[in-house]
PDB file of C-alpha atoms in Angstrom:
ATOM      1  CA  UNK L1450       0.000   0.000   0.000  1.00 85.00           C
ATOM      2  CA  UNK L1451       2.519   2.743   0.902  1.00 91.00           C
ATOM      3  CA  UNK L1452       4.299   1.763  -2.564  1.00 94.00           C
ATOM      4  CA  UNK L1453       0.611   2.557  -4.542  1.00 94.00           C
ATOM      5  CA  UNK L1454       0.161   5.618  -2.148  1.00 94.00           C
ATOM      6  CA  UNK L1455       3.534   7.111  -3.154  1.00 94.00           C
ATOM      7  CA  UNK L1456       2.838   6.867  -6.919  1.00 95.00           C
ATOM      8  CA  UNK L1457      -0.910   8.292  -6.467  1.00 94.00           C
ATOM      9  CA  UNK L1458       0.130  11.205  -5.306  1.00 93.00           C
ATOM     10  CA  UNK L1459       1.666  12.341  -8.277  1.00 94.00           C
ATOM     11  CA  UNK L1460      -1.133  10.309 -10.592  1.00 94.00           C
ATOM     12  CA  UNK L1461       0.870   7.152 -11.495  1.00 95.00           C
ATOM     13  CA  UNK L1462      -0.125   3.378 -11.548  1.00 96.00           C
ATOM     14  CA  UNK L1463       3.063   1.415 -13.327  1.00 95.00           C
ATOM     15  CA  UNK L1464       2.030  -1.411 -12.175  1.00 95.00           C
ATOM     16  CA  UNK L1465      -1.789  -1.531 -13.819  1.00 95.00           C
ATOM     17  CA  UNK L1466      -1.973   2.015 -15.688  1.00 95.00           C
ATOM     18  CA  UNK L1467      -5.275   3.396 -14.198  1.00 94.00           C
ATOM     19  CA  UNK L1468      -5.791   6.911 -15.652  1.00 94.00           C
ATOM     20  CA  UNK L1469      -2.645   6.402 -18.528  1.00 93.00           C
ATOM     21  CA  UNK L1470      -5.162   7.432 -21.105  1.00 93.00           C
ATOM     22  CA  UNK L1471      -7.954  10.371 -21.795  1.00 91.00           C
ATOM     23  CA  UNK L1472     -10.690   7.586 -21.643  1.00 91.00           C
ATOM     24  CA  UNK L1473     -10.069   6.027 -18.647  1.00 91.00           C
ATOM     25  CA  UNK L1474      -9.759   9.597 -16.896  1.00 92.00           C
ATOM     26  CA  UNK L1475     -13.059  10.506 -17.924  1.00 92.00           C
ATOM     27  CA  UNK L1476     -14.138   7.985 -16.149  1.00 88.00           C
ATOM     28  CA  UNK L1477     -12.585   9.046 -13.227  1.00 91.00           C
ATOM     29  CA  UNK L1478     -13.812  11.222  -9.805  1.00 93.00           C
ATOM     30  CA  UNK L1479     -13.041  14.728 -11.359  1.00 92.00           C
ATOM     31  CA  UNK L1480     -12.588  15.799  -8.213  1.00 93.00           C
ATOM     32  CA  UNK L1481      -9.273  13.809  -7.554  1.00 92.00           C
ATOM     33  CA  UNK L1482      -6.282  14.755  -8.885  1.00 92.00           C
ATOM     34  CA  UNK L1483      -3.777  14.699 -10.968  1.00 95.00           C
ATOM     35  CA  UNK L1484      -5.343  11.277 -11.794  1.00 96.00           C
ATOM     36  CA  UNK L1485      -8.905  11.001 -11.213  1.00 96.00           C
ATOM     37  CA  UNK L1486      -8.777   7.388 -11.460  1.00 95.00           C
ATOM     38  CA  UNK L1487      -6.257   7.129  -8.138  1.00 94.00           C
ATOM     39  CA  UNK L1488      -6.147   8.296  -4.365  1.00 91.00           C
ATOM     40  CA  UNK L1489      -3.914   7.300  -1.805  1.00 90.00           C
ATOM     41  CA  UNK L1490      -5.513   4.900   0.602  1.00 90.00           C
ATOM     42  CA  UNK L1491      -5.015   6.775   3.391  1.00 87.00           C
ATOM     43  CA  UNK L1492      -7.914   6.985   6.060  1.00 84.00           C
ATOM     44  CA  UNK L1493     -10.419   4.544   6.702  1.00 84.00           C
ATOM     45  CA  UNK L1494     -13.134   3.048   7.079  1.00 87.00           C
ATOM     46  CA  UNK L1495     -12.461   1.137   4.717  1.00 86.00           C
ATOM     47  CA  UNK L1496     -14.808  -1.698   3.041  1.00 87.00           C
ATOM     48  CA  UNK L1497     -14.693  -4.400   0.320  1.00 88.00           C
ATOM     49  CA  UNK L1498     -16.834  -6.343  -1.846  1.00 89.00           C
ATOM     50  CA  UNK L1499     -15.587  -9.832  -3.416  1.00 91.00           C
ATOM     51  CA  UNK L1500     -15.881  -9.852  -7.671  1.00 86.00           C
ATOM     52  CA  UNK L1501     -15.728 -13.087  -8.810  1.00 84.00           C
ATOM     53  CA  UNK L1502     -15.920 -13.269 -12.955  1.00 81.00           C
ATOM     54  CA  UNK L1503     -18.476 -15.356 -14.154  1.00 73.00           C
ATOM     55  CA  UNK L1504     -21.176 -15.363 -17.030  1.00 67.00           C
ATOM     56  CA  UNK L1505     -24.654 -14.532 -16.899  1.00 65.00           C
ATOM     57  CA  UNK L1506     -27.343 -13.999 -19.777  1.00 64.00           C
ATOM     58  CA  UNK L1507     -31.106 -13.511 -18.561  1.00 65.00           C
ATOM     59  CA  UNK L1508     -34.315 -12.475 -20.477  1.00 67.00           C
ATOM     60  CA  UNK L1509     -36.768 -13.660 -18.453  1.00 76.00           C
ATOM     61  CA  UNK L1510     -37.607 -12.932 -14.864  1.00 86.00           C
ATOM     62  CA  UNK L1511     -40.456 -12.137 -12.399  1.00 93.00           C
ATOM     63  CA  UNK L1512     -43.269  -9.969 -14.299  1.00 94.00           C
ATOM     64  CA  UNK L1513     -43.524  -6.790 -12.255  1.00 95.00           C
ATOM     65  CA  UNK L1514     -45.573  -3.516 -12.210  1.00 96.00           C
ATOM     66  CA  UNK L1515     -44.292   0.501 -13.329  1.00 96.00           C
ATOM     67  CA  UNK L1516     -43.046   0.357  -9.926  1.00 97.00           C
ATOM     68  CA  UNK L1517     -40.936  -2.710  -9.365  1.00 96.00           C
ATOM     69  CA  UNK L1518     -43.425  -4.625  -7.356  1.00 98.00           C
ATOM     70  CA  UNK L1519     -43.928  -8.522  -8.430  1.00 97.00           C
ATOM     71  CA  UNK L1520     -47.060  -9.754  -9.452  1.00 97.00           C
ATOM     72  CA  UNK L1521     -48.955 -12.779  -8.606  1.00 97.00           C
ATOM     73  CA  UNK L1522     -50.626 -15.199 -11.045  1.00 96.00           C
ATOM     74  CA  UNK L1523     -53.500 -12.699 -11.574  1.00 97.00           C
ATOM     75  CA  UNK L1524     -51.073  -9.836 -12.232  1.00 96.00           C
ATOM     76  CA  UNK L1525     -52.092  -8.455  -8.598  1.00 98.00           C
ATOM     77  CA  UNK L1526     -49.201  -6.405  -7.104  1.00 98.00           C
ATOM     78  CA  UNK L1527     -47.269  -8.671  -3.978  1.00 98.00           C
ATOM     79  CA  UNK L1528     -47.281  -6.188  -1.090  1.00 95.00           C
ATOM     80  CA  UNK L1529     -43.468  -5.763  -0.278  1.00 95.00           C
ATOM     81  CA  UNK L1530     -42.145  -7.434  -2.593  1.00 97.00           C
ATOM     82  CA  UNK L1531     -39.968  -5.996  -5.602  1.00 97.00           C
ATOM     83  CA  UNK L1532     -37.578  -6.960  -8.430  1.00 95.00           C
ATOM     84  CA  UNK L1533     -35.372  -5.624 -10.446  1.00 93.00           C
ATOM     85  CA  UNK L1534     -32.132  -6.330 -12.355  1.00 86.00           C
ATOM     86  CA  UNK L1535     -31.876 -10.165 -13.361  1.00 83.00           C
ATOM     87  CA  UNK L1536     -34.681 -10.764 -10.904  1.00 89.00           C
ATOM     88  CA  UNK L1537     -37.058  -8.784 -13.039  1.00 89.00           C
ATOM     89  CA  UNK L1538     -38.868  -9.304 -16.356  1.00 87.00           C
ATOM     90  CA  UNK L1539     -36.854  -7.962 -18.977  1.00 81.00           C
ATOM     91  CA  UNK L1540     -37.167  -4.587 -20.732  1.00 79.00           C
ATOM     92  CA  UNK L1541     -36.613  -5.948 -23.513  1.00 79.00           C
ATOM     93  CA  UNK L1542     -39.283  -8.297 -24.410  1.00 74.00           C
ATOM     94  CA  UNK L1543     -37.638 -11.390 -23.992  1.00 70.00           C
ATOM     95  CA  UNK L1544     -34.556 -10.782 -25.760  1.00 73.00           C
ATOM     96  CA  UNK L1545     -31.085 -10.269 -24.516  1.00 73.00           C
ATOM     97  CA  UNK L1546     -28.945  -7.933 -27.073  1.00 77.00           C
ATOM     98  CA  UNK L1547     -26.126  -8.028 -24.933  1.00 76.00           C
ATOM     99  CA  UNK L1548     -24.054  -8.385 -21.788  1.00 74.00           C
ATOM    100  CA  UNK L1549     -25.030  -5.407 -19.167  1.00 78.00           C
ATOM    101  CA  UNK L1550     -28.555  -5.133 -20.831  1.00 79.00           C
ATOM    102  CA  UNK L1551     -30.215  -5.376 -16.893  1.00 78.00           C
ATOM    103  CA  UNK L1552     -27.772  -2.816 -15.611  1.00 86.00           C
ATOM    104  CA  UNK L1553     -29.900   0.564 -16.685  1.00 88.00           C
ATOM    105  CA  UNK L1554     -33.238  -0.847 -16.109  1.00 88.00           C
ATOM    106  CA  UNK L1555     -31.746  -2.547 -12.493  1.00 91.00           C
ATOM    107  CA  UNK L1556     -30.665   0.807 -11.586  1.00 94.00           C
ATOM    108  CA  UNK L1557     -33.709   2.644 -12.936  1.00 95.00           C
ATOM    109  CA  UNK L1558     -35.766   0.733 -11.468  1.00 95.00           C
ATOM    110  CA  UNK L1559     -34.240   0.390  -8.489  1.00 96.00           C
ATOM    111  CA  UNK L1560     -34.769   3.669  -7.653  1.00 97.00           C
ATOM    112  CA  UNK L1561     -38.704   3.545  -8.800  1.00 97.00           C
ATOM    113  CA  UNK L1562     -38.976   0.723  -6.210  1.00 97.00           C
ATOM    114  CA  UNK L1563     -37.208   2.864  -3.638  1.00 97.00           C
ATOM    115  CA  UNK L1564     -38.987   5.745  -3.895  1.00 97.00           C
ATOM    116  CA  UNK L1565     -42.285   3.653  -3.925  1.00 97.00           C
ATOM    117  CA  UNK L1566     -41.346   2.269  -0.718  1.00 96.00           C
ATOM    118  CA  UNK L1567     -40.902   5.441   1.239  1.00 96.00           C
ATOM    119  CA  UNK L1568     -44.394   6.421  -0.369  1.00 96.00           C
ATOM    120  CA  UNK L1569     -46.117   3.336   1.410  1.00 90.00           C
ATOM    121  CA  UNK L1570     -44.284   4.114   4.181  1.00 83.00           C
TER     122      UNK L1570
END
């Protein structure tokens, strides 16, 4: 860690080359610099989520309302309960164009079913 500190602080990653091109810094936090795509790791807390590669391709899921919520067999709303993502019926009419297809709609709604929930609340 001290070894990737010292080269973030002047915006360098030799060993994997985050930031080394105009793309990847656009994708960056414009807020940090001279790289926006590295900060020293210097003050916690700190907190980290296990990625494991694998491959998934879905198109079909639990049928759901404009606001998330599952429906039964009758296409009655399930009080509480919501999908979205993979979970939920696809967008896209039962086709799957390609890879990261569920990540707008997940996030979308995601925050429909959020915001639908603090309604009922």
């Amino acid at each position: 860690m001290r070894t990737y500190n010292q080269h973030a602080q002047f915006g360098q990653d030799p060993e994997f080359g985050r930031g080394s091109n105009l793309y990847q810094r656009a994708q960056g936090d414009a807020s940090v610099g001279p790289n926006p795509c590295l900060a020293s790791i210097a003050q916690g807390p700190f907190y980290a989520v296990e990625i494991v590669p694998g491959s998934l391709g879905t198109f079909a899921g639990l049928k759901t309302n404009q606001y998330a919520q599952v429906l039964d067999i009758q296409g009655r709303a399930i009080q509480g309960l919501y999908a979205v993502g993979n979970d939920m019926n696809s967008v896209m009419g039962g086709h799957y164009p390609s890879g990261g297809i569920t990540l707008g709609p997940g996030m979308t709604f995601g925050f429909v079913a959020a915001n639908h929930i603090v309604a009922q609340a």
